[in-house]
Short mmCIF file of C-alpha atoms and ligand atoms in Angstrom, two decimals:
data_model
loop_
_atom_site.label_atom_id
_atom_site.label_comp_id
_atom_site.label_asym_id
_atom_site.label_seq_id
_atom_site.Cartn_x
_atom_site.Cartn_y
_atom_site.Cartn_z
CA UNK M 1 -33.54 22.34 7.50
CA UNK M 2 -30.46 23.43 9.56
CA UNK M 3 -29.82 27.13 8.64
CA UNK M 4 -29.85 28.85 12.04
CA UNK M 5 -26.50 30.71 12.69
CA UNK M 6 -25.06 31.11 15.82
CA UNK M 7 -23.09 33.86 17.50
CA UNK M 8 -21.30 32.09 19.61
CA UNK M 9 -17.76 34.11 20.45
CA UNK M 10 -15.19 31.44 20.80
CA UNK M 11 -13.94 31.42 24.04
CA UNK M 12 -12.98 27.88 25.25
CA UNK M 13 -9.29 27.77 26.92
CA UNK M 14 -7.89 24.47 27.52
CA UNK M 15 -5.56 23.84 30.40
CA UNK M 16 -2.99 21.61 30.28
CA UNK M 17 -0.10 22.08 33.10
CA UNK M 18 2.88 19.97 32.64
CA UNK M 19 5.47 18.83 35.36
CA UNK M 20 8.90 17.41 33.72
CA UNK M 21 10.46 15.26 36.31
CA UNK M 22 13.91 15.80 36.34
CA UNK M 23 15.28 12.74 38.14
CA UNK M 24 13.75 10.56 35.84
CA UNK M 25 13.44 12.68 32.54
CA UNK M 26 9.56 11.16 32.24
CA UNK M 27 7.07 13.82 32.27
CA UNK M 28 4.17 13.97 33.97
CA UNK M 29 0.89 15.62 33.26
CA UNK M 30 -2.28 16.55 35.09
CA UNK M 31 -5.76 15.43 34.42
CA UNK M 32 -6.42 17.81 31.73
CA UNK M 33 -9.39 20.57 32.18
CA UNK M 34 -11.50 22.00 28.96
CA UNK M 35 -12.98 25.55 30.50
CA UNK M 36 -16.75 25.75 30.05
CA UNK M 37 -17.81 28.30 27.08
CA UNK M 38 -18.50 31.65 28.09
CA UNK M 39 -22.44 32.98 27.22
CA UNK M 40 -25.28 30.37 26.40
CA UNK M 41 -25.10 29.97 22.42
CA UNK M 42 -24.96 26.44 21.25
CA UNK M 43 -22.81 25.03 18.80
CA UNK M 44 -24.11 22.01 16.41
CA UNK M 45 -20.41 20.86 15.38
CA UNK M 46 -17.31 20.46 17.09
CA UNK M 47 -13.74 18.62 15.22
CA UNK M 48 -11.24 17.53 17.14
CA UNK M 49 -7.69 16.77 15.59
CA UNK M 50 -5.13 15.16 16.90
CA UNK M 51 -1.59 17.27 16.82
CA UNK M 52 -1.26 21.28 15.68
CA UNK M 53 2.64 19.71 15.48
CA UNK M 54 1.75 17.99 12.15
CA UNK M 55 1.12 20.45 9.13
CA UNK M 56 -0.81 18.15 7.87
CA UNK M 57 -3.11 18.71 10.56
CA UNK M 58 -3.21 22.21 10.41
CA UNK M 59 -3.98 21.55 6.72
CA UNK M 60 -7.37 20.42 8.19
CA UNK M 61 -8.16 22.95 10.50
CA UNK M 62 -7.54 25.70 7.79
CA UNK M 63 -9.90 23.86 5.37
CA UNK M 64 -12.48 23.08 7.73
CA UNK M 65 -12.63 26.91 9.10
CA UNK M 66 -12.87 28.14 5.72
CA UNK M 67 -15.58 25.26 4.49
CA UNK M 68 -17.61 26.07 7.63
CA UNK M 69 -17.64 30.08 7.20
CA UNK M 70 -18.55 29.56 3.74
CA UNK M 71 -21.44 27.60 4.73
CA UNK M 72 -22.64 29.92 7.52
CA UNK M 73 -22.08 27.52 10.04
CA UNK M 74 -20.28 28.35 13.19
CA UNK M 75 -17.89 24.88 14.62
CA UNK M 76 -15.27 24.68 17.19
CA UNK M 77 -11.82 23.01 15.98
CA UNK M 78 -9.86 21.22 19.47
CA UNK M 79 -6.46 20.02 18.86
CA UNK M 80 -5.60 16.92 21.11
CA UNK M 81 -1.86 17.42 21.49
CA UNK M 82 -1.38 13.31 20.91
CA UNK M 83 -2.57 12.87 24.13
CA UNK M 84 -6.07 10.65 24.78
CA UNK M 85 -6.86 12.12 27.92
CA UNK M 86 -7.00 15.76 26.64
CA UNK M 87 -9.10 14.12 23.61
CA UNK M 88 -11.71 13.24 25.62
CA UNK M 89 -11.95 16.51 27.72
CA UNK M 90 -12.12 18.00 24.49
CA UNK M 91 -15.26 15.62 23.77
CA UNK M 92 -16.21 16.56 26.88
CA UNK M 93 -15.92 20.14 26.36
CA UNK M 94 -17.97 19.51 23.29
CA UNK M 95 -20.89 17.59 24.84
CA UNK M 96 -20.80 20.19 27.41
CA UNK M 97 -21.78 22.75 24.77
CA UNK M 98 -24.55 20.75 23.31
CA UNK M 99 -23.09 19.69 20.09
CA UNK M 100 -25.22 17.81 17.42
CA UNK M 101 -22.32 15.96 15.73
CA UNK M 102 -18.34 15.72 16.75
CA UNK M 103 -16.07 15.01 13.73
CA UNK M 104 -13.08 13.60 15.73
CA UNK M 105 -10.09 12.30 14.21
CA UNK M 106 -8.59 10.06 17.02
CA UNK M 107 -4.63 10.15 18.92
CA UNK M 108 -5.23 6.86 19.64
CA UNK M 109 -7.82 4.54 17.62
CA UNK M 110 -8.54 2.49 20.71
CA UNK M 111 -8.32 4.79 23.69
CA UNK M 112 -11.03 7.26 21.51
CA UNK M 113 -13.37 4.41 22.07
CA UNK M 114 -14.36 6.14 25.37
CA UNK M 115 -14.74 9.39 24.02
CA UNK M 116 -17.02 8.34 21.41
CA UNK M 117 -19.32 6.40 23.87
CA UNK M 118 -19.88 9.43 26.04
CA UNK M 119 -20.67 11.16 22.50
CA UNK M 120 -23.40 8.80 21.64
CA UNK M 121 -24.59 8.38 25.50
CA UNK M 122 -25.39 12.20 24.93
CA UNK M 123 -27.14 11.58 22.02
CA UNK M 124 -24.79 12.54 19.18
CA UNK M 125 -23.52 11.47 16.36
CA UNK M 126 -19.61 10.40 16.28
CA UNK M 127 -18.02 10.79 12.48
CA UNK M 128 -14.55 9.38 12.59
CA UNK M 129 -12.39 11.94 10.56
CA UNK M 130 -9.28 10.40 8.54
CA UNK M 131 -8.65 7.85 11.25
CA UNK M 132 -11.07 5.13 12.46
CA UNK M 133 -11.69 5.05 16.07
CA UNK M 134 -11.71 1.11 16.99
CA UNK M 135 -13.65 -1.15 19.32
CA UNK M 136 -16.66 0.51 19.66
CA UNK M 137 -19.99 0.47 18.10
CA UNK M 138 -20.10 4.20 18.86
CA UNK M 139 -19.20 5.59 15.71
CA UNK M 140 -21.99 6.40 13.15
CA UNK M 141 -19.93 7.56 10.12
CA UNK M 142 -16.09 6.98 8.70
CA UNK M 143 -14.76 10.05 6.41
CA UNK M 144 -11.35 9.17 5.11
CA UNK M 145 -9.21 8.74 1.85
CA UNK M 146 -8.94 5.18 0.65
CA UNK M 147 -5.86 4.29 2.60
CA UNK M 148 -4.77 1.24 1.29
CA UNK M 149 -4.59 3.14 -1.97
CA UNK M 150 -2.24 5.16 -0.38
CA UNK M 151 0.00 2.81 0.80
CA UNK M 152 -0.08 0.98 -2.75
CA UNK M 153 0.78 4.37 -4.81
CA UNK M 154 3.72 4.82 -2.45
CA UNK M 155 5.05 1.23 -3.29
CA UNK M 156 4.24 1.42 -6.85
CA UNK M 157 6.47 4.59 -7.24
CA UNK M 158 9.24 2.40 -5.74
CA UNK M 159 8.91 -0.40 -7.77
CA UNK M 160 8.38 1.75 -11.07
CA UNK M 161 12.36 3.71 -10.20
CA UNK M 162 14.06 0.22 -9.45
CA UNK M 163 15.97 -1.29 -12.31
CA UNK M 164 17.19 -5.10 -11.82
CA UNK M 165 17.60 -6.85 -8.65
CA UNK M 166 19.17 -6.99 -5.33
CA UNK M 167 17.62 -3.23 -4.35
CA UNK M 168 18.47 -2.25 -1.01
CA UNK M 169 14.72 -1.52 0.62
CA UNK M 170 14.19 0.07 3.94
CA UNK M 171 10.70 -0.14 5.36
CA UNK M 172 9.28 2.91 7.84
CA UNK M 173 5.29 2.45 8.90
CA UNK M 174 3.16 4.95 11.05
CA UNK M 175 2.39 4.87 14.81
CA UNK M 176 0.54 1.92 15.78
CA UNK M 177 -1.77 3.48 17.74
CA UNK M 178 -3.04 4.65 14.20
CA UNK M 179 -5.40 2.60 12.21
CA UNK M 180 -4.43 3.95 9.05
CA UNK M 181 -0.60 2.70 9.37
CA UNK M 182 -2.26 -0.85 9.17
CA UNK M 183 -3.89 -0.16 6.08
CA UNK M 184 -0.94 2.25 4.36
CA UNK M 185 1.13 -0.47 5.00
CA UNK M 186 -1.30 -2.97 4.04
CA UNK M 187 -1.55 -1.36 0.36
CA UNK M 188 2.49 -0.70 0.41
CA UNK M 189 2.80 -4.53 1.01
CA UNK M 190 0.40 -5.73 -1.79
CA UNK M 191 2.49 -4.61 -4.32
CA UNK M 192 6.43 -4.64 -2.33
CA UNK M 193 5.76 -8.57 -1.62
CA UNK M 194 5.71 -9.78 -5.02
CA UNK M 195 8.77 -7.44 -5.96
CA UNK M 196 10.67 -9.03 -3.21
CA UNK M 197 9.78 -12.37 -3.91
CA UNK M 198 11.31 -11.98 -7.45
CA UNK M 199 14.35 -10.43 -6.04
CA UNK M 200 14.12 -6.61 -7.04
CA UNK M 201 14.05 -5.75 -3.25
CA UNK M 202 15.83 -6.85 -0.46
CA UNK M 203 14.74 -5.85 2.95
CA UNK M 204 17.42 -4.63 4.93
CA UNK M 205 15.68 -2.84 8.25
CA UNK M 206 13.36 -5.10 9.68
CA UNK M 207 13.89 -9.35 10.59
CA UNK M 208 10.26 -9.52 11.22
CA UNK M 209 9.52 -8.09 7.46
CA UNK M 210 12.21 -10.93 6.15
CA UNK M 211 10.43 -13.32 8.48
CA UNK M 212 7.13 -13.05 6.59
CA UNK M 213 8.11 -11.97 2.85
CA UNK M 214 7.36 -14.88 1.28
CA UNK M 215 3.41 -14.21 2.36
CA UNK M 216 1.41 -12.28 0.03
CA UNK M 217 -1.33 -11.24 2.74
CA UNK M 218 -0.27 -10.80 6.08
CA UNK M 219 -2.59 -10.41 8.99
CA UNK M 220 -3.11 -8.04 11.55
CA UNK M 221 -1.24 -8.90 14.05
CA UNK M 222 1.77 -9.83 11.13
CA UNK M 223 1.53 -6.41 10.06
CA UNK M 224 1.51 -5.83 13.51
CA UNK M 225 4.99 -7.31 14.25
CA UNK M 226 6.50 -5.57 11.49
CA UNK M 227 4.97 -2.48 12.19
CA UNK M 228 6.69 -2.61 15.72
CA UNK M 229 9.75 -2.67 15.02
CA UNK M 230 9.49 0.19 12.08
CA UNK M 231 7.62 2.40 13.75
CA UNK M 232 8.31 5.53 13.33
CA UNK M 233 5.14 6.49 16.02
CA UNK M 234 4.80 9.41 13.24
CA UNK M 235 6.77 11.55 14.56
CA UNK M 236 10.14 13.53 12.99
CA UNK M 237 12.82 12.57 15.95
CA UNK M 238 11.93 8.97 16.43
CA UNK M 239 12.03 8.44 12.20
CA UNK M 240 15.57 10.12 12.41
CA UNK M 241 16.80 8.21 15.15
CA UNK M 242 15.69 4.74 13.59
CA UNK M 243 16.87 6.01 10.40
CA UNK M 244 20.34 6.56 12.04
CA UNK M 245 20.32 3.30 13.71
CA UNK M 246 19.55 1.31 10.48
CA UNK M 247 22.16 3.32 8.54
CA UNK M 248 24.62 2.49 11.23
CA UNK M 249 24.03 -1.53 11.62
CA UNK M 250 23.86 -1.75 7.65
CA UNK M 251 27.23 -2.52 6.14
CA UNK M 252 28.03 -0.19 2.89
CA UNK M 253 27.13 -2.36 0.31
CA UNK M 254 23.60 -2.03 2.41
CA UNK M 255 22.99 1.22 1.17
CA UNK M 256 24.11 2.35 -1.95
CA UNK M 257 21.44 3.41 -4.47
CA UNK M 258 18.47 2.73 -1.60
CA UNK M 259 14.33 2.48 -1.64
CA UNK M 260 12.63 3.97 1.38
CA UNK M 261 9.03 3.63 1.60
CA UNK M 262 8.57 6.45 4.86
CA UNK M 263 4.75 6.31 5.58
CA UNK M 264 4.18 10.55 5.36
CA UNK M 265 5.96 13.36 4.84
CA UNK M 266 7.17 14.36 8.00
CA UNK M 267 9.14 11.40 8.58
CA UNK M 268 10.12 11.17 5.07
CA UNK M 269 11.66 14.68 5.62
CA UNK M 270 13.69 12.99 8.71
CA UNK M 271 14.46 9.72 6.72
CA UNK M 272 15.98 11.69 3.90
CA UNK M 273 17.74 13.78 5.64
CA UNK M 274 19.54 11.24 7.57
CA UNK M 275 19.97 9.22 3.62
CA UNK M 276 21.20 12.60 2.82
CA UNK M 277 24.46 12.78 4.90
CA UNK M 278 25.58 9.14 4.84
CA UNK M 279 28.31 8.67 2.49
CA UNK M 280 27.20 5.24 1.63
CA UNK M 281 23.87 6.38 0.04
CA UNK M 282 25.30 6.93 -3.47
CA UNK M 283 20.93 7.78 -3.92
CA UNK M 284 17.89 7.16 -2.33
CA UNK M 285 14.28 6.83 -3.68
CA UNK M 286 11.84 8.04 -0.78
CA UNK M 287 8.17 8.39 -0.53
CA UNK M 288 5.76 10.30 1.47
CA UNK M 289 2.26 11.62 1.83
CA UNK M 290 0.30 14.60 2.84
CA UNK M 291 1.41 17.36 0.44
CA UNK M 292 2.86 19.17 3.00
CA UNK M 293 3.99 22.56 2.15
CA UNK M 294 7.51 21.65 3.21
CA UNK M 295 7.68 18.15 1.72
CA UNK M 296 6.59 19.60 -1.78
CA UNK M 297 9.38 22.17 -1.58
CA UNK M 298 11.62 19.07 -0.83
CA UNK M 299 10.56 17.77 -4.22
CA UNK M 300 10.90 20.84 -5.81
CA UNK M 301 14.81 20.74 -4.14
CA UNK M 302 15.74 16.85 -5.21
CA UNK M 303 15.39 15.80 -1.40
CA UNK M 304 11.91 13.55 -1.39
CA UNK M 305 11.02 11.93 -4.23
CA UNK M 306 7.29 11.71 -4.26
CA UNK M 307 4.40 12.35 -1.48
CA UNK M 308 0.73 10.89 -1.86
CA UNK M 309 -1.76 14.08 -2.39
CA UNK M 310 -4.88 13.75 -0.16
CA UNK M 311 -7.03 16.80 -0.84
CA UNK M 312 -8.34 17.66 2.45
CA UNK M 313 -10.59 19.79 0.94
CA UNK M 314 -12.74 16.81 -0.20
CA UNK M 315 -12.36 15.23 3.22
CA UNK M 316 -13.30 18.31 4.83
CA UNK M 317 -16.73 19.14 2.36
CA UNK M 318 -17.54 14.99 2.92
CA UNK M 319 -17.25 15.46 6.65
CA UNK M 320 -19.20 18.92 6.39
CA UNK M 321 -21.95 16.39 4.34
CA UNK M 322 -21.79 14.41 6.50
CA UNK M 323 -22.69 16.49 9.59
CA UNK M 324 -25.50 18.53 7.44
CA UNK M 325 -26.99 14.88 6.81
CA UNK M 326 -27.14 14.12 10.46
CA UNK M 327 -28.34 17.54 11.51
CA UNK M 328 -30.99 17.22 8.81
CA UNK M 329 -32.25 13.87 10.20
CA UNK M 330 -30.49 12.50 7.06
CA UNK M 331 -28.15 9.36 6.51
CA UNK M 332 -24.72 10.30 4.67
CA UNK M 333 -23.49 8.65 1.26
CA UNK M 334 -22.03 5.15 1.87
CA UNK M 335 -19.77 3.36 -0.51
CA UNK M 336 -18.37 1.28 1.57
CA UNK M 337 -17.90 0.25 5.40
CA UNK M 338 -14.73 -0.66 7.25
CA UNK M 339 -14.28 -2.82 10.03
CA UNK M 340 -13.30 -1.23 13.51
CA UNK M 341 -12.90 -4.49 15.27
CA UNK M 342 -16.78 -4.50 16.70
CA UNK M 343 -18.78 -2.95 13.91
CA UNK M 344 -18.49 -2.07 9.88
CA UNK M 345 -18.27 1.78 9.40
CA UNK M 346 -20.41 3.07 6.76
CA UNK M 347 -17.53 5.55 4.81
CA UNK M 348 -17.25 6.96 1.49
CA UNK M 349 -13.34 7.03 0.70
CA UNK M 350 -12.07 9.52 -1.13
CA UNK M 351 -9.01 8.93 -4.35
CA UNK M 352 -5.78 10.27 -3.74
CA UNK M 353 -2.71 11.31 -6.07
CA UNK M 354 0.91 10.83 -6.34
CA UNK M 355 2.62 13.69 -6.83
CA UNK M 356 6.20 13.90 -7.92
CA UNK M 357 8.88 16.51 -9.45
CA UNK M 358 6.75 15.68 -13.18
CA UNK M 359 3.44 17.25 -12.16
CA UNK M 360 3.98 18.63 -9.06
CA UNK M 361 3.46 22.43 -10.15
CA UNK M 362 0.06 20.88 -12.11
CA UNK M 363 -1.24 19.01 -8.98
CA UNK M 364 -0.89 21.86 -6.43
CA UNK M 365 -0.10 24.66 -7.93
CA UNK M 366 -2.30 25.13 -11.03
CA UNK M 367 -5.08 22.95 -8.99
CA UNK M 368 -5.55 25.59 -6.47
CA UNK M 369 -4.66 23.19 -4.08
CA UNK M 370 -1.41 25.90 -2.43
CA UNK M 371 -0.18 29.58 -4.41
CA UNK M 372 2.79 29.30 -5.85
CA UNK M 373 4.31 32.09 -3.20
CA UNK M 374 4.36 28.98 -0.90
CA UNK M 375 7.50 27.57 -2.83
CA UNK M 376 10.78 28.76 -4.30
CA UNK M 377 12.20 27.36 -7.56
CA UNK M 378 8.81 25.67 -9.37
CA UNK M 379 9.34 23.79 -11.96
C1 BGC P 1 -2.96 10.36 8.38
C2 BGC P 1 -1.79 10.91 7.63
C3 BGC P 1 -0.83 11.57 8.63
C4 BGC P 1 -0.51 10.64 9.77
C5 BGC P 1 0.32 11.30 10.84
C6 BGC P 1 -2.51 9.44 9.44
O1 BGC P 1 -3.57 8.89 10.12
O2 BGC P 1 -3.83 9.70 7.47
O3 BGC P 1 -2.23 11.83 6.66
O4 BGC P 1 0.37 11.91 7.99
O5 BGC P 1 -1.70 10.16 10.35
O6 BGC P 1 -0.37 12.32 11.46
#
């Protein structure tokens, strides 16, 4: 059994040096160059996230740190910046060190596909954390929530505040670079579709959405039109400048007393806030997901209706299981597998909760989940 402890002093600095053209405003960026660790101790786990921008993400790193200290094992957390080629010298980096098992949650699900082949070329295992990293048979393991889930209790909480018909509905998806915007949206369509067949919805943000609402399953590449042209790539200025732009080609009686479905919290912070200030919203219903420490205080304030709760502490001790399992010569619990394009994924997906202003204090507060210092005005 695995028990051996390691001392190894973290000490890996990753370079990145950045160039901002000027004439052009594009920016350019050198091959990026993970140092080599310092001293010969060997690590059996590395993670690599995608963004320290996102709190969700930093949600993850503080779990898994504290999960791994309390099991005595020593890991290495890499953040990715959203950038695939500073993913993979992060893998690199990893392999380097003679890592057992990398938990990677992937930028980009495609252009990880690389990364996790050198991974299993060196003879370990790949667990795809949160985010399934496509077209590859290089991935032994999928940890995640059960996304479509997600996507469905976001929709549900829009249909369950809309009263009679005619609702103005404005549809927001993730990047799609990221598998899990197909499937969030996937769920948020299952149950939208039949509520704008029957009229209780009308989409007002997206042609290629009124193009295909009479379809109750749409396929990928459907989703993937839609998707386009909502996008808000996940990130908080690109949300708010769609936002603005569908706010400003929608006529008044557009708005009024809207439904947003925004795909996570950030950019349902963004969304709202642009709702917020136009004098046509008389109100707006939005959703989000993540729990985010400054979403739930937008609850708490009136200013985001609802997020989805995804306890990354149960994603975190799964992923943990999952590596122990592999490092034991073990295989990890499977429910379940998910296509990646090339191969099914065993996963075991984890259930998720909507929170709103009713049991928000109860879901994170009294859970455990954040301390109530976190916030300011709890219900
Ligand atoms: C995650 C979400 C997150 C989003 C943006 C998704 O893959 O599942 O929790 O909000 O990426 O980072």
């Amino acid at each position: 059994m695995y028990r051996k402890k390691t001392l190894f002093v973290l000490m890996s600095v990753l370079i990145l040096t950045s160039m901002i053209l000027s004439a052009c405003g594009t920016k350019a960026t050198e091959a990026p160059v993970a140092t080599e660790p310092e001293g010969d101790a060997q690590f059996s786990v590395g993670v690599v996230l995608p963004t320290k921008d996102e709190p969700r993400w930093i949600q993850d790193e503080t779990r898994f740190r504290e999960a791994f200290e309390a099991a005595g094992y020593d890991v290495e957390i890499l953040f990715s910046q959203g950038d695939s080629a500073l993913e993979k010298a992060n893998v690199e980096a990893l392999i380097s060190k003679g890592v057992k098992v990398i938990i990677i949650c992937p930028h980009d699900a495609t252009a990880a596909a690389a990364a996790a082949a050198e991974a299993r070329e060196a003879g370990i295992k790949v667990i795809s954390y949160d985010r399934l990293i496509r077209d590859t048979d290089a991935v032994d393991y999928y940890v995640t929530f059960d996304s479509v889930s997600v996507g469905e209790a976001q929709a549900q909480y829009l249909v369950d505040k809309a009263a009679g018909t005619g609702n103005p509905l404005y549809l927001y998806a993730g990047a799609a670079t990221d598998n899990n915007a197909f499937l969030f949206f996937e769920g948020a369509w299952n149950v939208l579709q039949p509520k704008i067949a029957d009229g209780t919805f009308v989409i007002k943000n997206s042609s290629e959405a009124v193009a295909l609402q009479d379809k109750a399953t749409l396929t990928r590449d459907e989703m993937g039109k839609i998707i386009g042209q909502v996008t808000t790539d996940w990130k908080f200025d690109v949300a708010k400048n769609l936002a603005e732009a569908h706010l400003t080609a929608a006529a008044a009686a557009d708005k009024g007393d809207a439904f947003i479905l925004a795909p996570n919290d950030g950019t349902a912070r963004a969304i709202a806030d642009v709702f917020a200030a136009d004098k046509d919203v008389t109100s707006y219903v939005v959703t989000g997901q993540d729990a985010e420490i400054p979403s739930v205080q937008y609850i708490i304030d009136g200013k985001q209706s609802m997020t989805v709760l995804k306890d990354v502490r149960t994603l975190v001790s799964d992923a943990i299981a999952a590596a122990v399992a592999y490092l034991e010569g073990k295989t990890p619990a499977e429910t379940t597998t998910y296509n990646n394009g090339v191969i099914d994924v065993p996963a075991k997906p984890s259930v998720v909760v909507t929170v709103d202003l009713s049991n928000v204090k109860q879901a994170v507060v009294d859970s455990g989940y954040y301390e109530a210092s976190e916030f300011t005005g709890l219900p």
